[in-house]
Amino acid sequence: MDLVRYCDRILRTDKINDYEGAVNGLQVENHGAVTRIAAAVDATLSTIKLAIASRAELLIVHHGLFWSPRQPWTGKTYEMLRLLIGSDLALYSSHLPLDMHPKLGNNAQLCAALGLKSREPFFFEKGQFIGYKAETRLKRAELAKRLQRGLGVAPKLVPGGPTVCRRVGVVTGGAGSELKRAAREGVDTFITGEGPHWTFGLAEELGVNVFYGGHYATETFGVKALAAHLSRKFNVPWTFIDHPTGL
């Protein structure tokens, strides 16, 4: 499928280190034709049903099918596979490659939505930088407003740092547990999706602001940007399957 090969190339799928369960790339194939693309954050039974209802032949997701073991192929796993194959719906997943992409990625897109320019690589993970940091001079309250506009939900703030943010780091998803690493890399404000309870006290000790925007909400950007790009490139319509977790 030309579209899949193109995705693998621009996302550098075979060159990005990722978690074993990510299984980046084409996870389920179809007969090859794609006349409509659907994009979703997660590959679940619900999003697959919604993609089928949208008449898509390709579903692009950030979190694929294989984070947890899928054998045996019974029950809901069987239903999921039966729907994918029976509806001729291909599924393409991109985790860290999509997080990292300098234009289409979750982190780049969120930085752009916040007006953070002159970005530098940030947050070293699995032999590569996966996020961005930027120097700015932005009141913490204004940054919170921009985040809410960009995400569509109000972020949770841990006000451990200065009221004027000067060095902001962005890593979408679930990077809150690595707050010490973010602080070591020199940011006074860390934006991510979610983190554990104990990071509240740690943020105060480190003198760092933390914004938790929601794992789901911070990772809608990449699949939307990728699907829109493919739509322009291959002249096929696309739709976003919004199935928020609230987490």
mmCIF file of C-alpha atoms in Angstrom:
data_model
loop_
_atom_site.group_PDB
_atom_site.id
_atom_site.type_symbol
_atom_site.label_atom_id
_atom_site.label_comp_id
_atom_site.label_asym_id
_atom_site.label_seq_id
_atom_site.Cartn_x
_atom_site.Cartn_y
_atom_site.Cartn_z
ATOM 1 C CA MET A 1 0.000 0.000 0.000
ATOM 2 C CA ASP A 2 1.595 3.265 -1.144
ATOM 3 C CA LEU A 3 0.018 5.195 1.703
ATOM 4 C CA VAL A 4 1.523 2.887 4.335
ATOM 5 C CA ARG A 5 4.963 2.991 2.748
ATOM 6 C CA TYR A 6 4.760 6.774 2.698
ATOM 7 C CA CYS A 7 3.826 6.878 6.410
ATOM 8 C CA ASP A 8 6.698 4.583 7.314
ATOM 9 C CA ARG A 9 9.097 6.808 5.408
ATOM 10 C CA ILE A 10 8.071 10.225 6.739
ATOM 11 C CA LEU A 11 7.686 8.933 10.304
ATOM 12 C CA ARG A 12 11.004 7.038 10.118
ATOM 13 C CA THR A 13 9.209 4.073 11.636
ATOM 14 C CA ASP A 14 12.096 1.624 11.346
ATOM 15 C CA LYS A 15 14.598 4.053 12.887
ATOM 16 C CA ILE A 16 12.739 5.036 16.081
ATOM 17 C CA ASN A 17 13.188 3.016 19.263
ATOM 18 C CA ASP A 18 9.913 2.358 21.037
ATOM 19 C CA TYR A 19 8.274 0.167 23.654
ATOM 20 C CA GLU A 20 7.824 -3.453 22.620
ATOM 21 C CA GLY A 21 4.030 -3.303 22.635
ATOM 22 C CA ALA A 22 3.923 -0.325 20.282
ATOM 23 C CA VAL A 23 4.403 -2.454 17.123
ATOM 24 C CA ASN A 24 4.597 0.668 14.950
ATOM 25 C CA GLY A 25 3.401 0.504 11.379
ATOM 26 C CA LEU A 26 0.680 -1.498 9.681
ATOM 27 C CA GLN A 27 -0.875 -3.781 12.312
ATOM 28 C CA VAL A 28 -3.803 -5.072 10.271
ATOM 29 C CA GLU A 29 -3.916 -4.969 6.471
ATOM 30 C CA ASN A 30 -6.848 -4.866 4.088
ATOM 31 C CA HIS A 31 -7.168 -5.544 0.366
ATOM 32 C CA GLY A 32 -5.169 -2.414 -0.398
ATOM 33 C CA ALA A 33 -7.715 0.224 -1.411
ATOM 34 C CA VAL A 34 -8.202 3.329 0.770
ATOM 35 C CA THR A 35 -10.893 5.860 -0.142
ATOM 36 C CA ARG A 36 -11.432 7.277 3.350
ATOM 37 C CA ILE A 37 -9.179 7.619 6.407
ATOM 38 C CA ALA A 38 -10.238 7.658 10.051
ATOM 39 C CA ALA A 39 -7.959 8.799 12.876
ATOM 40 C CA ALA A 40 -8.252 8.007 16.575
ATOM 41 C CA VAL A 41 -6.013 8.117 19.617
ATOM 42 C CA ASP A 42 -6.654 4.508 20.636
ATOM 43 C CA ALA A 43 -7.382 1.262 18.817
ATOM 44 C CA THR A 44 -10.313 -0.131 20.786
ATOM 45 C CA LEU A 45 -13.459 -2.023 19.941
ATOM 46 C CA SER A 46 -15.410 1.243 20.155
ATOM 47 C CA THR A 47 -13.130 3.267 17.866
ATOM 48 C CA ILE A 48 -13.009 0.412 15.358
ATOM 49 C CA LYS A 49 -16.812 0.323 15.241
ATOM 50 C CA LEU A 50 -16.915 4.111 14.791
ATOM 51 C CA ALA A 51 -14.320 3.938 12.005
ATOM 52 C CA ILE A 52 -16.362 1.277 10.232
ATOM 53 C CA ALA A 53 -19.485 3.429 10.610
ATOM 54 C CA SER A 54 -17.574 6.308 8.988
ATOM 55 C CA ARG A 55 -16.864 3.986 5.987
ATOM 56 C CA ALA A 56 -13.112 4.266 6.388
ATOM 57 C CA GLU A 57 -10.745 1.665 4.953
ATOM 58 C CA LEU A 58 -7.807 2.813 7.072
ATOM 59 C CA LEU A 59 -7.761 3.666 10.772
ATOM 60 C CA ILE A 60 -4.706 5.566 12.014
ATOM 61 C CA VAL A 61 -4.067 5.426 15.763
ATOM 62 C CA HIS A 62 -1.442 6.457 18.293
ATOM 63 C CA HIS A 63 -1.982 3.514 20.653
ATOM 64 C CA GLY A 64 -2.284 0.278 18.715
ATOM 65 C CA LEU A 65 -3.668 -3.172 19.391
ATOM 66 C CA PHE A 66 -0.753 -4.892 21.072
ATOM 67 C CA TRP A 67 0.105 -3.050 24.313
ATOM 68 C CA SER A 68 -1.415 -6.027 26.145
ATOM 69 C CA PRO A 69 -1.349 -9.678 25.027
ATOM 70 C CA ARG A 70 -4.086 -10.446 22.503
ATOM 71 C CA GLN A 71 -4.120 -14.203 22.703
ATOM 72 C CA PRO A 72 -6.231 -16.301 22.682
ATOM 73 C CA TRP A 73 -8.403 -14.867 19.915
ATOM 74 C CA THR A 74 -11.665 -15.223 21.780
ATOM 75 C CA GLY A 75 -14.330 -12.951 23.240
ATOM 76 C CA LYS A 76 -13.808 -9.238 22.592
ATOM 77 C CA THR A 77 -10.470 -9.855 20.861
ATOM 78 C CA TYR A 78 -12.176 -12.135 18.362
ATOM 79 C CA GLU A 79 -14.942 -9.579 17.842
ATOM 80 C CA MET A 80 -12.365 -6.853 17.208
ATOM 81 C CA LEU A 81 -10.414 -8.912 14.676
ATOM 82 C CA ARG A 82 -13.597 -10.119 12.996
ATOM 83 C CA LEU A 83 -14.776 -6.532 12.560
ATOM 84 C CA LEU A 84 -11.431 -5.349 11.181
ATOM 85 C CA ILE A 85 -11.088 -8.165 8.681
ATOM 86 C CA GLY A 86 -14.772 -8.462 7.836
ATOM 87 C CA SER A 87 -15.029 -4.737 7.157
ATOM 88 C CA ASP A 88 -11.732 -4.636 5.234
ATOM 89 C CA LEU A 89 -10.450 -1.984 7.655
ATOM 90 C CA ALA A 90 -6.678 -1.619 7.792
ATOM 91 C CA LEU A 91 -5.108 -0.332 11.012
ATOM 92 C CA TYR A 92 -1.898 1.688 11.188
ATOM 93 C CA SER A 93 -0.342 2.633 14.524
ATOM 94 C CA SER A 94 2.414 5.119 15.302
ATOM 95 C CA HIS A 95 3.535 5.784 18.873
ATOM 96 C CA LEU A 96 6.913 7.456 19.486
ATOM 97 C CA PRO A 97 7.515 8.081 15.763
ATOM 98 C CA LEU A 98 4.397 10.236 15.763
ATOM 99 C CA ASP A 99 5.224 11.856 19.101
ATOM 100 C CA MET A 100 8.602 12.880 17.713
ATOM 101 C CA HIS A 101 7.819 14.098 14.208
ATOM 102 C CA PRO A 102 9.052 17.707 13.899
ATOM 103 C CA LYS A 103 5.912 18.940 12.121
ATOM 104 C CA LEU A 104 3.116 16.374 12.445
ATOM 105 C CA GLY A 105 3.985 15.043 15.898
ATOM 106 C CA ASN A 106 2.010 15.438 19.096
ATOM 107 C CA ASN A 107 4.730 17.482 20.768
ATOM 108 C CA ALA A 108 5.401 19.784 17.814
ATOM 109 C CA GLN A 109 1.702 20.356 17.255
ATOM 110 C CA LEU A 110 1.032 21.133 20.917
ATOM 111 C CA CYS A 111 3.972 23.555 21.014
ATOM 112 C CA ALA A 112 2.569 25.299 17.954
ATOM 113 C CA ALA A 113 -0.873 25.537 19.564
ATOM 114 C CA LEU A 114 0.739 27.172 22.610
ATOM 115 C CA GLY A 115 2.762 29.612 20.530
ATOM 116 C CA LEU A 116 6.085 28.147 21.698
ATOM 117 C CA LYS A 117 8.706 28.911 19.058
ATOM 118 C CA SER A 118 12.435 28.266 18.625
ATOM 119 C CA ARG A 119 12.039 24.764 20.014
ATOM 120 C CA GLU A 120 14.945 22.565 21.099
ATOM 121 C CA PRO A 121 15.029 18.777 21.565
ATOM 122 C CA PHE A 122 14.002 17.705 25.070
ATOM 123 C CA PHE A 123 13.430 14.613 27.204
ATOM 124 C CA PHE A 124 15.844 11.862 26.235
ATOM 125 C CA GLU A 125 14.072 8.504 26.038
ATOM 126 C CA LYS A 126 15.235 5.222 24.482
ATOM 127 C CA GLY A 127 18.264 6.806 22.838
ATOM 128 C CA GLN A 128 16.479 9.824 21.343
ATOM 129 C CA PHE A 129 14.785 13.080 22.299
ATOM 130 C CA ILE A 130 11.022 12.699 22.094
ATOM 131 C CA GLY A 131 9.807 16.147 23.233
ATOM 132 C CA TYR A 132 10.587 19.826 22.898
ATOM 133 C CA LYS A 133 11.497 22.717 25.161
ATOM 134 C CA ALA A 134 11.334 26.403 24.423
ATOM 135 C CA GLU A 135 12.385 29.617 26.087
ATOM 136 C CA THR A 136 9.594 32.105 26.614
ATOM 137 C CA ARG A 137 8.327 34.701 29.044
ATOM 138 C CA LEU A 138 4.757 33.743 29.687
ATOM 139 C CA LYS A 139 2.650 34.149 32.781
ATOM 140 C CA ARG A 140 1.627 30.812 34.211
ATOM 141 C CA ALA A 141 -2.039 31.833 34.124
ATOM 142 C CA GLU A 142 -1.788 32.747 30.432
ATOM 143 C CA LEU A 143 -0.130 29.416 29.655
ATOM 144 C CA ALA A 144 -3.029 27.673 31.410
ATOM 145 C CA LYS A 145 -5.506 29.565 29.215
ATOM 146 C CA ARG A 146 -3.623 28.643 26.048
ATOM 147 C CA LEU A 147 -3.547 25.013 27.107
ATOM 148 C CA GLN A 148 -7.269 24.961 27.726
ATOM 149 C CA ARG A 149 -7.938 26.504 24.311
ATOM 150 C CA GLY A 150 -5.637 24.036 22.593
ATOM 151 C CA LEU A 151 -6.794 20.933 24.417
ATOM 152 C CA GLY A 152 -10.464 21.710 24.815
ATOM 153 C CA VAL A 153 -10.252 20.790 28.515
ATOM 154 C CA ALA A 154 -8.893 22.617 31.553
ATOM 155 C CA PRO A 155 -5.461 21.285 32.555
ATOM 156 C CA LYS A 156 -4.522 20.329 36.097
ATOM 157 C CA LEU A 157 -1.827 22.626 37.469
ATOM 158 C CA VAL A 158 0.748 21.779 40.090
ATOM 159 C CA PRO A 159 2.061 25.291 40.882
ATOM 160 C CA GLY A 160 5.512 24.278 42.093
ATOM 161 C CA GLY A 161 7.491 26.802 40.056
ATOM 162 C CA PRO A 162 7.550 30.475 39.115
ATOM 163 C CA THR A 163 4.472 32.501 38.168
ATOM 164 C CA VAL A 164 6.278 33.567 34.986
ATOM 165 C CA CYS A 165 7.338 30.577 32.886
ATOM 166 C CA ARG A 166 10.653 30.973 31.080
ATOM 167 C CA ARG A 167 11.710 27.445 30.107
ATOM 168 C CA VAL A 168 8.804 25.211 29.104
ATOM 169 C CA GLY A 169 9.138 21.511 28.282
ATOM 170 C CA VAL A 170 6.463 19.517 26.424
ATOM 171 C CA VAL A 171 6.083 15.730 26.338
ATOM 172 C CA THR A 172 2.562 14.538 25.600
ATOM 173 C CA GLY A 173 1.099 11.405 27.145
ATOM 174 C CA GLY A 174 2.138 9.833 30.430
ATOM 175 C CA ALA A 175 5.500 11.389 31.260
ATOM 176 C CA GLY A 176 4.619 12.792 34.686
ATOM 177 C CA SER A 177 6.465 10.050 36.537
ATOM 178 C CA GLU A 178 9.680 11.299 34.911
ATOM 179 C CA LEU A 179 9.425 14.767 36.420
ATOM 180 C CA LYS A 180 12.951 14.598 37.839
ATOM 181 C CA ARG A 181 14.326 13.980 34.351
ATOM 182 C CA ALA A 182 12.441 16.980 33.005
ATOM 183 C CA ALA A 183 13.827 19.176 35.786
ATOM 184 C CA ARG A 184 17.368 17.937 35.132
ATOM 185 C CA GLU A 185 16.997 19.085 31.547
ATOM 186 C CA GLY A 186 16.477 22.633 32.772
ATOM 187 C CA VAL A 187 12.777 23.468 32.480
ATOM 188 C CA ASP A 188 10.823 25.439 35.070
ATOM 189 C CA THR A 189 7.476 24.322 33.611
ATOM 190 C CA PHE A 190 6.621 20.825 32.388
ATOM 191 C CA ILE A 191 3.579 20.062 30.240
ATOM 192 C CA THR A 192 2.489 16.462 29.839
ATOM 193 C CA GLY A 193 -0.668 14.383 29.893
ATOM 194 C CA GLU A 194 -0.762 12.622 33.237
ATOM 195 C CA GLY A 195 1.296 11.660 36.259
ATOM 196 C CA PRO A 196 1.062 10.017 39.668
ATOM 197 C CA HIS A 197 -0.111 11.617 42.903
ATOM 198 C CA TRP A 198 3.365 11.875 44.415
ATOM 199 C CA THR A 199 4.525 14.258 41.702
ATOM 200 C CA PHE A 200 2.666 17.097 43.446
ATOM 201 C CA GLY A 201 5.103 17.162 46.337
ATOM 202 C CA LEU A 202 8.054 16.483 44.050
ATOM 203 C CA ALA A 203 7.139 19.452 41.834
ATOM 204 C CA GLU A 204 7.177 21.710 44.894
ATOM 205 C CA GLU A 205 10.568 20.351 45.966
ATOM 206 C CA LEU A 206 12.033 20.804 42.484
ATOM 207 C CA GLY A 207 10.526 24.251 41.970
ATOM 208 C CA VAL A 208 8.809 23.216 38.743
ATOM 209 C CA ASN A 209 5.311 23.950 37.472
ATOM 210 C CA VAL A 210 3.527 20.900 36.076
ATOM 211 C CA PHE A 211 0.525 21.003 33.792
ATOM 212 C CA TYR A 212 -1.377 17.751 33.327
ATOM 213 C CA GLY A 213 -3.527 18.189 30.237
ATOM 214 C CA GLY A 214 -4.818 14.623 30.052
ATOM 215 C CA HIS A 215 -3.180 11.685 28.303
ATOM 216 C CA TYR A 216 -5.932 11.503 25.704
ATOM 217 C CA ALA A 217 -6.295 15.242 25.123
ATOM 218 C CA THR A 218 -2.574 15.855 24.612
ATOM 219 C CA GLU A 219 -2.335 13.048 22.052
ATOM 220 C CA THR A 220 -5.143 13.968 19.683
ATOM 221 C CA PHE A 221 -2.839 16.313 17.762
ATOM 222 C CA GLY A 222 -0.597 13.848 15.962
ATOM 223 C CA VAL A 223 -3.199 11.531 14.454
ATOM 224 C CA LYS A 224 -5.205 14.538 13.269
ATOM 225 C CA ALA A 225 -2.164 16.168 11.678
ATOM 226 C CA LEU A 226 -1.031 12.920 10.028
ATOM 227 C CA ALA A 227 -4.500 12.120 8.662
ATOM 228 C CA ALA A 228 -4.900 15.673 7.323
ATOM 229 C CA HIS A 229 -1.480 15.457 5.662
ATOM 230 C CA LEU A 230 -2.330 12.121 4.040
ATOM 231 C CA SER A 231 -5.672 13.498 2.912
ATOM 232 C CA ARG A 232 -3.913 16.278 1.012
ATOM 233 C CA LYS A 233 -1.181 14.012 -0.320
ATOM 234 C CA PHE A 234 -3.423 11.189 -1.561
ATOM 235 C CA ASN A 235 -6.629 13.153 -2.177
ATOM 236 C CA VAL A 236 -8.811 11.110 0.186
ATOM 237 C CA PRO A 237 -11.193 12.454 2.847
ATOM 238 C CA TRP A 238 -10.551 11.862 6.523
ATOM 239 C CA THR A 239 -12.426 12.058 9.795
ATOM 240 C CA PHE A 240 -11.408 12.163 13.452
ATOM 241 C CA ILE A 241 -12.970 9.540 15.720
ATOM 242 C CA ASP A 242 -13.280 11.367 19.028
ATOM 243 C CA HIS A 243 -13.651 8.849 21.844
ATOM 244 C CA PRO A 244 -12.241 10.642 24.906
ATOM 245 C CA THR A 245 -11.234 8.726 27.990
ATOM 246 C CA GLY A 246 -11.237 11.763 30.282
ATOM 247 C CA LEU A 247 -7.827 10.591 31.510
#
